[in-house]
mmCIF file of C-alpha atoms in Angstrom:
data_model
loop_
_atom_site.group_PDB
_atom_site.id
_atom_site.type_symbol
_atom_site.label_atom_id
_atom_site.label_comp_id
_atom_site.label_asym_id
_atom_site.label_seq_id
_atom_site.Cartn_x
_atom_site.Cartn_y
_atom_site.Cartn_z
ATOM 1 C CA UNK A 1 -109.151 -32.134 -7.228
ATOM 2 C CA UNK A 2 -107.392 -29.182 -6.989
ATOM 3 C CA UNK A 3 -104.796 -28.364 -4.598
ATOM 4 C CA UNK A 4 -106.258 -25.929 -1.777
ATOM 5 C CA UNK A 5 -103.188 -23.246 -2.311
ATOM 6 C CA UNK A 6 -104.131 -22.597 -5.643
ATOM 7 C CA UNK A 7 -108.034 -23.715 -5.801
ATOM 8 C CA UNK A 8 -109.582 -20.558 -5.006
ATOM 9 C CA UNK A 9 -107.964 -18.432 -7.564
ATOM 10 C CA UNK A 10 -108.260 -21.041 -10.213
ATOM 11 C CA UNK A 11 -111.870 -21.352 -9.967
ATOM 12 C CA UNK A 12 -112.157 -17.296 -10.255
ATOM 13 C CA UNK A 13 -109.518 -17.235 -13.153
ATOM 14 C CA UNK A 14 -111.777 -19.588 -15.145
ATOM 15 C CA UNK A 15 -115.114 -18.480 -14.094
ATOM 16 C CA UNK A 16 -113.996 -14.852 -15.273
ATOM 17 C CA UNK A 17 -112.891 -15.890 -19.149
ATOM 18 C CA UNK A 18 -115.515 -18.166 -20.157
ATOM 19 C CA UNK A 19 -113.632 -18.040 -23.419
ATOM 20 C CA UNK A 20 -110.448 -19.371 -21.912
ATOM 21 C CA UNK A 21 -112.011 -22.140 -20.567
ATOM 22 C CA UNK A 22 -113.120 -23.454 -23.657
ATOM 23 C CA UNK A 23 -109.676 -23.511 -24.870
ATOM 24 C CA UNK A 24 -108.283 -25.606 -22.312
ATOM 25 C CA UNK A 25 -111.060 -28.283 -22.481
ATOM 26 C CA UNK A 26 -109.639 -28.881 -25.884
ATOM 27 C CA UNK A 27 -106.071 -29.576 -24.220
ATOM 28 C CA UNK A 28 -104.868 -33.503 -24.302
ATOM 29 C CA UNK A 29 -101.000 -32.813 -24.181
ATOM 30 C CA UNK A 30 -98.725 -29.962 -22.594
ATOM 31 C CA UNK A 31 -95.334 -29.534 -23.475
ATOM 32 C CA UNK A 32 -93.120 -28.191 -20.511
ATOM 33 C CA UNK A 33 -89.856 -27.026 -20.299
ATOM 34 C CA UNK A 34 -87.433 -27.902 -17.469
ATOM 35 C CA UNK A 35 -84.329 -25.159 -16.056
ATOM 36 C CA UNK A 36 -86.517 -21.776 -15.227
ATOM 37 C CA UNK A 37 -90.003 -23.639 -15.837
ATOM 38 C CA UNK A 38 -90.410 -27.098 -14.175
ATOM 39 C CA UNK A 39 -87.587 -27.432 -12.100
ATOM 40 C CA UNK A 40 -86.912 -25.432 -8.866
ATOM 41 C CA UNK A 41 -83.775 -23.800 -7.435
ATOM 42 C CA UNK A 42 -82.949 -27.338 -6.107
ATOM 43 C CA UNK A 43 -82.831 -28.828 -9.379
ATOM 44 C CA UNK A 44 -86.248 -31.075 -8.718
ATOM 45 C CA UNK A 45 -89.745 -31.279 -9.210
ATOM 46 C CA UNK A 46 -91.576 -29.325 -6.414
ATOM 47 C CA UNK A 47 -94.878 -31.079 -4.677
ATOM 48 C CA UNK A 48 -97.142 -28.337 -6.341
ATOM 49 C CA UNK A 49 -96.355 -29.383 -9.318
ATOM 50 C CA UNK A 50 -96.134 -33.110 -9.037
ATOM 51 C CA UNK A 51 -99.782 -33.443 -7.698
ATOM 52 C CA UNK A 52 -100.737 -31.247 -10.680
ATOM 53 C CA UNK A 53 -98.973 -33.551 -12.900
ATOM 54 C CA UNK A 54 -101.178 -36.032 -11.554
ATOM 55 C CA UNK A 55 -104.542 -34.211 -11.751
ATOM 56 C CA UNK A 56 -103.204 -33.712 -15.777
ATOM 57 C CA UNK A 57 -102.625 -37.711 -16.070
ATOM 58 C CA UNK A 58 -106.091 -38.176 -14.452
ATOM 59 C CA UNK A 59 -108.085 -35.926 -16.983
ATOM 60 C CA UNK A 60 -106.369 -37.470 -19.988
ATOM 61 C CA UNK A 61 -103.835 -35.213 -20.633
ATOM 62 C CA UNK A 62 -100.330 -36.375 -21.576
ATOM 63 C CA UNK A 63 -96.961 -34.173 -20.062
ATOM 64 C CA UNK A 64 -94.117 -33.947 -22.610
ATOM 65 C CA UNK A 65 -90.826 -32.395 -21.280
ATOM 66 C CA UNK A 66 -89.048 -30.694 -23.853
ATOM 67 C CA UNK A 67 -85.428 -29.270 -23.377
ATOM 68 C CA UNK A 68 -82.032 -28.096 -24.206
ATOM 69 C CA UNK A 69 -80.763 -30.744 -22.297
ATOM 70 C CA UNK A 70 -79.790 -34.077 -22.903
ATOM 71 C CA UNK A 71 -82.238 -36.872 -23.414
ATOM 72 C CA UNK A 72 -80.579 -38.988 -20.565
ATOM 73 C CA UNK A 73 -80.602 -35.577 -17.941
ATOM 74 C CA UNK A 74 -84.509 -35.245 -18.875
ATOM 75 C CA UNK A 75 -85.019 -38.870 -18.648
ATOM 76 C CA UNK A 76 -84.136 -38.934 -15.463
ATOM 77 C CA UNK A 77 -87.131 -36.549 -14.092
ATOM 78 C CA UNK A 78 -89.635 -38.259 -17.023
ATOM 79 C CA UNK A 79 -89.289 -41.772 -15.015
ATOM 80 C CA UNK A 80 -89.071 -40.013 -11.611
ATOM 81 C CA UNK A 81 -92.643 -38.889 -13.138
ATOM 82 C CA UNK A 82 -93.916 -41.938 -13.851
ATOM 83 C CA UNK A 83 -94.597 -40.461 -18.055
ATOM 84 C CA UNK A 84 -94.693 -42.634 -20.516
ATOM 85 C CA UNK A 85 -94.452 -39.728 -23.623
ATOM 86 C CA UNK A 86 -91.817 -38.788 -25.804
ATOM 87 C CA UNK A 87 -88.588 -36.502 -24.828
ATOM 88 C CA UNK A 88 -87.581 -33.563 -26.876
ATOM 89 C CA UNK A 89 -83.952 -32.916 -26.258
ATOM 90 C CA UNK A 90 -81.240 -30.682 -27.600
ATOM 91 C CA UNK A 91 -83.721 -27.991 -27.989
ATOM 92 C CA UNK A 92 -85.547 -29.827 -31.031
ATOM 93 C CA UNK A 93 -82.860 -31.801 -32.201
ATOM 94 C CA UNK A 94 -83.478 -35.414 -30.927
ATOM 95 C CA UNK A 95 -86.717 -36.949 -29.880
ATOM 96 C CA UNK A 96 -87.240 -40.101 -28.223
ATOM 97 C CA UNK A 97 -90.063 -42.333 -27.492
ATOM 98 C CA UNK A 98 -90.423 -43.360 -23.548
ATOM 99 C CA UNK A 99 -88.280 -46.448 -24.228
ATOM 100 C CA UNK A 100 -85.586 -44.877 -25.344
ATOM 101 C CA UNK A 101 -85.799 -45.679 -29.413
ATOM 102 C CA UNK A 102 -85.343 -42.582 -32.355
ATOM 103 C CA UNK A 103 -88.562 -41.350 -33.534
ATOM 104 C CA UNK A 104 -86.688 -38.000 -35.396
ATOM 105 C CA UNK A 105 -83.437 -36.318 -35.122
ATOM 106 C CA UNK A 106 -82.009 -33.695 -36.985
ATOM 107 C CA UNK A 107 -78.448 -35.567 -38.126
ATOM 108 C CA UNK A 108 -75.422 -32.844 -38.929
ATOM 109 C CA UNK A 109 -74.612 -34.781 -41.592
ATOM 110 C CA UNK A 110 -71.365 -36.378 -42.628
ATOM 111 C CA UNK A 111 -70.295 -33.233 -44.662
ATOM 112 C CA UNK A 112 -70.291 -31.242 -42.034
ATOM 113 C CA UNK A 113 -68.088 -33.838 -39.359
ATOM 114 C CA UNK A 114 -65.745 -34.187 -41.860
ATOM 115 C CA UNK A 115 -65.099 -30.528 -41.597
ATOM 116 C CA UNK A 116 -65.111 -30.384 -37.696
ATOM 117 C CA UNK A 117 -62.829 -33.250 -37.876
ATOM 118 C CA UNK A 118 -60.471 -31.446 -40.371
ATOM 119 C CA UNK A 119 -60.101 -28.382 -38.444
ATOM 120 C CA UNK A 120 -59.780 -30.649 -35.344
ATOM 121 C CA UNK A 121 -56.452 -32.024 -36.472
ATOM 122 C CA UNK A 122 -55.771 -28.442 -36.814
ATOM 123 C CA UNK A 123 -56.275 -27.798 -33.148
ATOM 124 C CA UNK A 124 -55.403 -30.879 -31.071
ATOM 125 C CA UNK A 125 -55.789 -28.950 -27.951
ATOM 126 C CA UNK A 126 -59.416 -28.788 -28.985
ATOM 127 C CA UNK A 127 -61.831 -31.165 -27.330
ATOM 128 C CA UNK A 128 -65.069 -31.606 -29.327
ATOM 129 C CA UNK A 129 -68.276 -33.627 -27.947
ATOM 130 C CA UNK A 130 -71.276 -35.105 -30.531
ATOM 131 C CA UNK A 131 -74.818 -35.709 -29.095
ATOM 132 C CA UNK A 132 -76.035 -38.473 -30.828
ATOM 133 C CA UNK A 133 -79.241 -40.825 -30.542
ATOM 134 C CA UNK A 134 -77.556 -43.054 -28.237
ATOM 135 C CA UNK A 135 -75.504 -41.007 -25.511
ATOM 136 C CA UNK A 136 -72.670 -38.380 -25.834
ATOM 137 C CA UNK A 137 -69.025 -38.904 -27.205
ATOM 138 C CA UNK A 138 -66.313 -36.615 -26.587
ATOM 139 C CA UNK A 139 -62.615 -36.283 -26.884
ATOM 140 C CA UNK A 140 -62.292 -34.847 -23.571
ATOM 141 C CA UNK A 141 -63.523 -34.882 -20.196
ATOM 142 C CA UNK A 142 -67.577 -34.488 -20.747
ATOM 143 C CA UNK A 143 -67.877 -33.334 -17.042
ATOM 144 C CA UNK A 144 -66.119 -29.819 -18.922
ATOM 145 C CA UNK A 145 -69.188 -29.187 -21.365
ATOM 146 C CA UNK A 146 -71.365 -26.265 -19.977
ATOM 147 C CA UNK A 147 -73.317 -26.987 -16.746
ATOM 148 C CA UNK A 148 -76.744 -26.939 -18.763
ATOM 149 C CA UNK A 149 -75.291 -29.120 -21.623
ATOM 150 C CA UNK A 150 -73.904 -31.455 -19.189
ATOM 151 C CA UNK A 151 -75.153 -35.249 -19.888
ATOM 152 C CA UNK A 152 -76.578 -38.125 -17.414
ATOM 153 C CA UNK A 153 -73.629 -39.846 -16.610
ATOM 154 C CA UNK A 154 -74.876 -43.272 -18.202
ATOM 155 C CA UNK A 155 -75.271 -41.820 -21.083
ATOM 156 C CA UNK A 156 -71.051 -40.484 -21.611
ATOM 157 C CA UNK A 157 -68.025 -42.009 -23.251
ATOM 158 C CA UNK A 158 -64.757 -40.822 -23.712
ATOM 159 C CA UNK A 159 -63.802 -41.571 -27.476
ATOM 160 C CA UNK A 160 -60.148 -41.189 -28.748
ATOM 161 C CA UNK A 161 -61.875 -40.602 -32.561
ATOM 162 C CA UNK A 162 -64.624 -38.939 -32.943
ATOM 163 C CA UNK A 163 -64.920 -38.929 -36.974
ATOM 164 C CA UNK A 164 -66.877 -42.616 -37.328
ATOM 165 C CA UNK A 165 -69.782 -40.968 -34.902
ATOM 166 C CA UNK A 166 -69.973 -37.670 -36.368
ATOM 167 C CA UNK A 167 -71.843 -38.860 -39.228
ATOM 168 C CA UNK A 168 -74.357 -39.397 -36.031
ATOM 169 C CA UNK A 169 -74.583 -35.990 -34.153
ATOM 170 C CA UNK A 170 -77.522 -34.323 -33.991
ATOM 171 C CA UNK A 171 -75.369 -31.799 -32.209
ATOM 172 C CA UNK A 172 -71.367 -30.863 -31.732
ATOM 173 C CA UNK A 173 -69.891 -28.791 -28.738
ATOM 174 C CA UNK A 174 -66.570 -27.867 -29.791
ATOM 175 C CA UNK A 175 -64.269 -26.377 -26.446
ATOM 176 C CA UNK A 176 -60.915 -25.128 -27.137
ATOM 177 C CA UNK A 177 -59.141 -21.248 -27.197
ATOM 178 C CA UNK A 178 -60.731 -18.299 -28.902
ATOM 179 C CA UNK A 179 -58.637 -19.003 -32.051
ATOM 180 C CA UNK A 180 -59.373 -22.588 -32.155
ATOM 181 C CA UNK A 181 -62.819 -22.078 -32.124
ATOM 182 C CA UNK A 182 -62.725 -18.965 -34.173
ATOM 183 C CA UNK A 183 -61.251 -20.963 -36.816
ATOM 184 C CA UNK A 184 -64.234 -23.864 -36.337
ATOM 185 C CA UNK A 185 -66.469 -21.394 -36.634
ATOM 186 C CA UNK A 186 -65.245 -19.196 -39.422
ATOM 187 C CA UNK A 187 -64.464 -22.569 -41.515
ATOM 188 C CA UNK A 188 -68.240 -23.915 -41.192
ATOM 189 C CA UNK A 189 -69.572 -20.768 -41.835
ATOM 190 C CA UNK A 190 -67.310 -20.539 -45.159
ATOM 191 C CA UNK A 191 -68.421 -24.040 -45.798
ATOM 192 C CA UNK A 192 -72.044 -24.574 -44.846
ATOM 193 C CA UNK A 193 -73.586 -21.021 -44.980
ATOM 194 C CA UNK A 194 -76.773 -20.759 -42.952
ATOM 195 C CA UNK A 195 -77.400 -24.029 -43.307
ATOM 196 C CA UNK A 196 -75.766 -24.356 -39.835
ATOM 197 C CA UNK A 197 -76.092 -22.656 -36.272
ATOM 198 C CA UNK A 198 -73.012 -21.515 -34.835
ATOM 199 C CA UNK A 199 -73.497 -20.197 -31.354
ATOM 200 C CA UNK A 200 -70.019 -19.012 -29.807
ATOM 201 C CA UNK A 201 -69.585 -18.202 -25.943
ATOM 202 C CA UNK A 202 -66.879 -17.980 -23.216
ATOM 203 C CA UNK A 203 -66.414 -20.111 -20.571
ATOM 204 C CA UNK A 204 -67.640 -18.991 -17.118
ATOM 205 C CA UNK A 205 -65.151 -20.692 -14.889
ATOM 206 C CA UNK A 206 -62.019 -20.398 -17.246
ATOM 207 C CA UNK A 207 -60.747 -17.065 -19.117
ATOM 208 C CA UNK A 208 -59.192 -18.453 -22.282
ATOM 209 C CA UNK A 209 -61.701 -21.011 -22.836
ATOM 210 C CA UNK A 210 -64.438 -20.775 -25.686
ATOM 211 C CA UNK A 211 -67.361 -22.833 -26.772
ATOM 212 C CA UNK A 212 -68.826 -23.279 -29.919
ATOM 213 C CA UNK A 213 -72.451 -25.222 -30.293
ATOM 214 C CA UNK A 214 -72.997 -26.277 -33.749
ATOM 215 C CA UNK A 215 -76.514 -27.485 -34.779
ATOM 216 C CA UNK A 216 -78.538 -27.442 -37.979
ATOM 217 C CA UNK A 217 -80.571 -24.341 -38.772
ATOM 218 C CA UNK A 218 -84.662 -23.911 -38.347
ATOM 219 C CA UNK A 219 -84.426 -26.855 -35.744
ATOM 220 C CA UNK A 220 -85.753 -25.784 -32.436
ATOM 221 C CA UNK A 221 -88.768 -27.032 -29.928
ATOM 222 C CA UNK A 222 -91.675 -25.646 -32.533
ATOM 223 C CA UNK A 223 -90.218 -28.305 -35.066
ATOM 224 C CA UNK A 224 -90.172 -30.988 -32.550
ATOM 225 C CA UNK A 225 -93.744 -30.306 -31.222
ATOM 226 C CA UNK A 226 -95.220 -29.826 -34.802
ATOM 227 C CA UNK A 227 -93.369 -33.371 -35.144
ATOM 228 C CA UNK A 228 -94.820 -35.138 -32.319
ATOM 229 C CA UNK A 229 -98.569 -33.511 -33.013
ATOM 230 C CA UNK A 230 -98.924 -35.304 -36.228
ATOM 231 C CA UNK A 231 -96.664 -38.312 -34.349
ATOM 232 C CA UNK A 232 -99.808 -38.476 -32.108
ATOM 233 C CA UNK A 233 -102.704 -37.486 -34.177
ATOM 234 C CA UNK A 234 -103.145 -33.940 -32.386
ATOM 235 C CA UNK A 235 -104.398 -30.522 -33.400
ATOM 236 C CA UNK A 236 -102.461 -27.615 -32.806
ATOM 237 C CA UNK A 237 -105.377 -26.355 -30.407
ATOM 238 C CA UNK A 238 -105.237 -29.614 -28.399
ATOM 239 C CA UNK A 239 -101.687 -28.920 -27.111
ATOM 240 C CA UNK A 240 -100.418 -26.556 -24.626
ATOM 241 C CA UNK A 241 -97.136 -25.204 -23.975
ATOM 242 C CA UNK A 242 -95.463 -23.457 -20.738
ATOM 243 C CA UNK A 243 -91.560 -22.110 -20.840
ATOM 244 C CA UNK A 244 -89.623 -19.121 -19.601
ATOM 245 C CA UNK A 245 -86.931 -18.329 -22.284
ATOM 246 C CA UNK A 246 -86.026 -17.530 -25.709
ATOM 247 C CA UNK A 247 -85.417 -21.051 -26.913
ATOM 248 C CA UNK A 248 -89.014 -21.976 -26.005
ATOM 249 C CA UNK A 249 -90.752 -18.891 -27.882
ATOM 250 C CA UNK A 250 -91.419 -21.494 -31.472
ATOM 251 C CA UNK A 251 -92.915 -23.690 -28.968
ATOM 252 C CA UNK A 252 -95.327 -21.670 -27.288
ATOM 253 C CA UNK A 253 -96.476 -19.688 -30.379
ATOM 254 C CA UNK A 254 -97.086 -23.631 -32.488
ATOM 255 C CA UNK A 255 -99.465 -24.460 -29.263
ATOM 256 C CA UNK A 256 -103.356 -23.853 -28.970
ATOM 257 C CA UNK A 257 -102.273 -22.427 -25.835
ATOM 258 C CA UNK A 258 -99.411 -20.915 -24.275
ATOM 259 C CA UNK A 259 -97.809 -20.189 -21.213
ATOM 260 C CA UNK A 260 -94.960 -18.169 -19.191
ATOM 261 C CA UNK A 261 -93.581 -18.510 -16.088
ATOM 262 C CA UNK A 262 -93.234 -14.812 -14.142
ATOM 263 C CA UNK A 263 -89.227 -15.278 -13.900
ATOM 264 C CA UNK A 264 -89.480 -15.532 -17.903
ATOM 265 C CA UNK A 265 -87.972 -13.031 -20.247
ATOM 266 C CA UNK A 266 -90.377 -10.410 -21.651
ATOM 267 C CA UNK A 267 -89.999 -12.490 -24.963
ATOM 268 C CA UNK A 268 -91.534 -15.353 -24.123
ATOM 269 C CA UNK A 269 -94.352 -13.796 -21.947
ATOM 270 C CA UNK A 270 -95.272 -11.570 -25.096
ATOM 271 C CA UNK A 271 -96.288 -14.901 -26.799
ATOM 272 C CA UNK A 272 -98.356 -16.312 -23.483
ATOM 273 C CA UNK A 273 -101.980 -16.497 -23.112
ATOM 274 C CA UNK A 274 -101.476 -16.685 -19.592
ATOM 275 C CA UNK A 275 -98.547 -15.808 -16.730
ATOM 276 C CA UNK A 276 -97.752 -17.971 -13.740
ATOM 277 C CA UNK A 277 -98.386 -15.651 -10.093
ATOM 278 C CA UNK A 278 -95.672 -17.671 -9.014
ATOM 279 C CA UNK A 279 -91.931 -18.856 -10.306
ATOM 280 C CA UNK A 280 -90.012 -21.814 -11.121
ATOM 281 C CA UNK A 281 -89.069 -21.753 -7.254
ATOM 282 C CA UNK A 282 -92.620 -21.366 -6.651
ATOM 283 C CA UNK A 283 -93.934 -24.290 -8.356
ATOM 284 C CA UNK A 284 -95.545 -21.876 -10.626
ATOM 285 C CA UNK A 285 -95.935 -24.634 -13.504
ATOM 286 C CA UNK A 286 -98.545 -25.814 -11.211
ATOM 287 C CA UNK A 287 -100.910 -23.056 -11.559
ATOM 288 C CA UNK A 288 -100.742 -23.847 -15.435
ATOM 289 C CA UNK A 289 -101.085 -27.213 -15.339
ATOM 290 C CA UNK A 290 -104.018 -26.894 -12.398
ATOM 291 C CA UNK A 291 -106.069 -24.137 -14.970
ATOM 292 C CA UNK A 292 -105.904 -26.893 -17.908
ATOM 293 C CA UNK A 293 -107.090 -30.043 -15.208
ATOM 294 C CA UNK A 294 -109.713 -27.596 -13.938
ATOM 295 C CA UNK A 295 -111.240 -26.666 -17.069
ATOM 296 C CA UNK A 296 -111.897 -30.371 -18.052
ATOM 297 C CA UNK A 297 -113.742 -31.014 -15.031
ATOM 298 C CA UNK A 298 -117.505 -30.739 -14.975
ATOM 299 C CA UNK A 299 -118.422 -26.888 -14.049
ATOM 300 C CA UNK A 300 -121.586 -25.242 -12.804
#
């Protein structure tokens, strides 16, 4: 049953939109995000939300974790959980089945790391890293890559070339000065168009120090869930979703029903059918995951 912190108000929420309700009984998988969503400020899973987990898992309904991070980092809390789902990584751009094997990626292509490679020999100051199916390569040290790009150790090698796994990447994190990655940048986009997402940014913790993500355009969560829907044989309306920030807005608006977290961005709470009381730090997940669990049990 429902945990007592969060019973009460549960039980009034549903009892007050009758209409509500019947949405969620149609719910047999919710999509979560981690950073801002699942996770707290200590970078875990609070108790809240792990007992509502359960309740979920109890009532038939399936927990998917679906996030910009790496498959290994998201891994990690998907065992810790016990799930036995899918992981959508990379923000849309690699999913894996529980056991680790490729059931869709989004591959760069080899046209397009044969260009990153060319303007690489360019720059050899520049240190580029490819997320592929089976871990992360990079030419430098990947403990460097932004703090929420950086990968489950297991899952890193160092490479000296990078070109014979490029033809791999689902995605490419190029670090290196502003010109250097200017030049990356300007050079795909001469190439490739808006075929390919370029997103440029400076480095927090050093001043001449640039990053450039390069991914394939239309690829985000929406894709991945629309993927794994038909994957499982599910209805739009029998999926939920729950995130706090713009890369989880396609997400939320594919899912019969959506959810934000109160630290969101106005964005994403614009597309929610309902708002967590509480936050991330809060184990305000919970509440959403409670309302679904509630709404399948037998009411009077």
């Amino acid at each position: 049953m429902i945990h007592n912190s969060i019973g009460a108000f549960l039980f009034s929420f549903l009892s007050s939109d009758k209409r509500f309700l019947a949405r969620l009984k149609h719910i047999r998988l919710v999509a979560s995000d981690l950073d801002g969503t699942l996770l707290n400020d200590e970078n875990g899973i609070g108790p809240e939300s792990v007992r509502a987990i359960r309740e979920l898992n109890s009532h038939g309904v399936a927990l998917l974790l679906a996030s910009g991070r790496s498959d290994g980092f998201i891994r990690h809390f998907s065992r810790a959980l016990g799930s036995p789902h899918p992981i959508v990584s990379l923000n849309g751009a690699l999913i894996k089945d529980a056991s680790g094997i490729v059931l869709w990626q989004s591959l760069l292509g080899m046209e397009v790391g044969a260009r990153i490679a060319e303007i690489m020999r360019r720059h050899p100051e520049m240190d580029v890293a490819a997320f592929t199916g089976d871990g992360v390569h990079a030419t430098g040290d990947p403990s460097e890559l932004p703090r929420y790009l950086a990968a489950y150790p297991p899952e890193q090698r160092v490479v000296q070339d990078l070109l014979p796994l490029l033809d791999r990447a689902v995605m490419c994190v190029a670090r290196g000065s502003y010109s250097a990655i200017q030049d990356l940048s300007v050079g795909l986009a001469k190439d490739f168009h808006t075929r390919v997402d370029r997103s440029m940014y400076q480095s927090k913790s050093a001043e001449n120090t640039y990053f450039l993500e390069i991914r394939n355009s239309g690829v985000h969560k929406g894709t991945a869930l629309r993927f794994l829907a038909r994957h499982l044989g599910l209805r739009p309306r029998e999926v939920a979703a729950i995130g706090d920030y713009s890369n989880d807005v396609e997400m939320l608006k594919f899912a019969g029903v959506a959810a934000a977290m109160r630290n969101g961005i106005e964005q994403v709470k614009r597309h929610a059918d309902f708002v967590t009381r509480a936050t991330s730090s809060e184990d305000g997940a919970a509440e959403f995951f409670a309302l679904i669990a509630s709404a399948r049990e037998p009411h009077t």
